[in-house]
Amino acid sequence: MIEPAKNRLKEIRKVKGLTMEQVCLGICSKRHYIRLEKNECEINITYLCHFSNRLGVSIEKLIKEPSRYQSFSNILKEIY
């Protein structure tokens, strides 16, 4: 299992402009997906594989902490 604090589902989903429904469709229930996004439960490797494919990113990107530069860049994108 992956530590909940490492999960970046919400951040990546929003950058991609996708809804929760679009990401979880056929993978898990929306309720369970919400819990995963909020890091209320651990995400297993099966879900990581499915979500990485759906979001078009590597598993590493889903669980790796962004650099400070990336975090700042994302904040600027949200502002502008």
XYZ file of C-alpha atoms in Angstrom:
80
model
C 0.000 0.000 0.000
C 1.070 3.576 -0.679
C 1.079 6.115 2.148
C -1.987 8.397 1.854
C 0.171 11.534 2.094
C 1.862 10.633 -1.211
C -1.341 10.576 -3.264
C -1.641 13.456 -5.813
C -4.868 12.382 -7.553
C -6.809 15.587 -6.966
C -4.007 17.898 -8.048
C -3.377 16.014 -11.298
C -7.098 15.547 -12.049
C -7.682 19.297 -11.753
C -4.669 20.148 -13.931
C -6.063 17.774 -16.588
C -9.506 19.403 -16.328
C -11.316 16.164 -15.502
C -14.227 15.526 -13.164
C -14.166 12.918 -10.427
C -16.743 10.935 -12.380
C -14.544 10.857 -15.474
C -11.552 9.599 -13.516
C -13.273 6.927 -11.420
C -15.669 5.582 -14.099
C -15.240 1.813 -14.319
C -12.481 1.804 -11.693
C -14.199 2.448 -8.365
C -17.236 4.177 -6.894
C -17.266 7.958 -6.721
C -17.543 7.725 -2.933
C -14.387 5.606 -2.726
C -12.587 7.899 -5.173
C -13.409 10.922 -2.999
C -11.882 9.129 -0.009
C -8.762 8.364 -2.070
C -8.438 11.986 -3.205
C -8.782 13.222 0.359
C -6.165 10.699 1.473
C -8.647 9.188 3.914
C -7.637 5.681 2.870
C -4.619 4.026 1.317
C -4.420 3.545 -2.430
C -3.243 0.176 -3.715
C -1.107 -0.559 -6.757
C -4.099 -1.726 -8.818
C -5.827 1.629 -8.424
C -2.559 3.454 -9.088
C -2.208 1.603 -12.404
C -5.792 2.364 -13.452
C -5.658 6.015 -12.438
C -2.253 6.615 -14.012
C -3.583 5.244 -17.315
C -6.775 7.293 -17.067
C -4.886 10.491 -16.226
C -2.096 9.861 -18.732
C 0.692 10.134 -16.166
C 3.195 7.742 -14.647
C 2.547 6.036 -11.325
C 5.595 7.871 -10.028
C 3.949 11.211 -10.794
C 0.858 10.165 -8.817
C 2.857 9.421 -5.690
C 5.926 11.668 -5.904
C 6.005 14.975 -4.075
C 6.264 17.893 -6.513
C 9.300 20.124 -6.359
C 8.897 23.595 -4.883
C 9.122 25.053 -8.380
C 6.307 22.800 -9.627
C 4.130 23.724 -6.644
C 4.703 27.434 -7.266
C 3.992 26.981 -10.966
C 0.691 25.227 -10.191
C -0.343 28.051 -7.856
C 0.367 30.608 -10.591
C -1.740 28.607 -13.065
C -4.673 28.660 -10.638
C -4.366 32.418 -10.103
C -4.126 33.310 -13.794
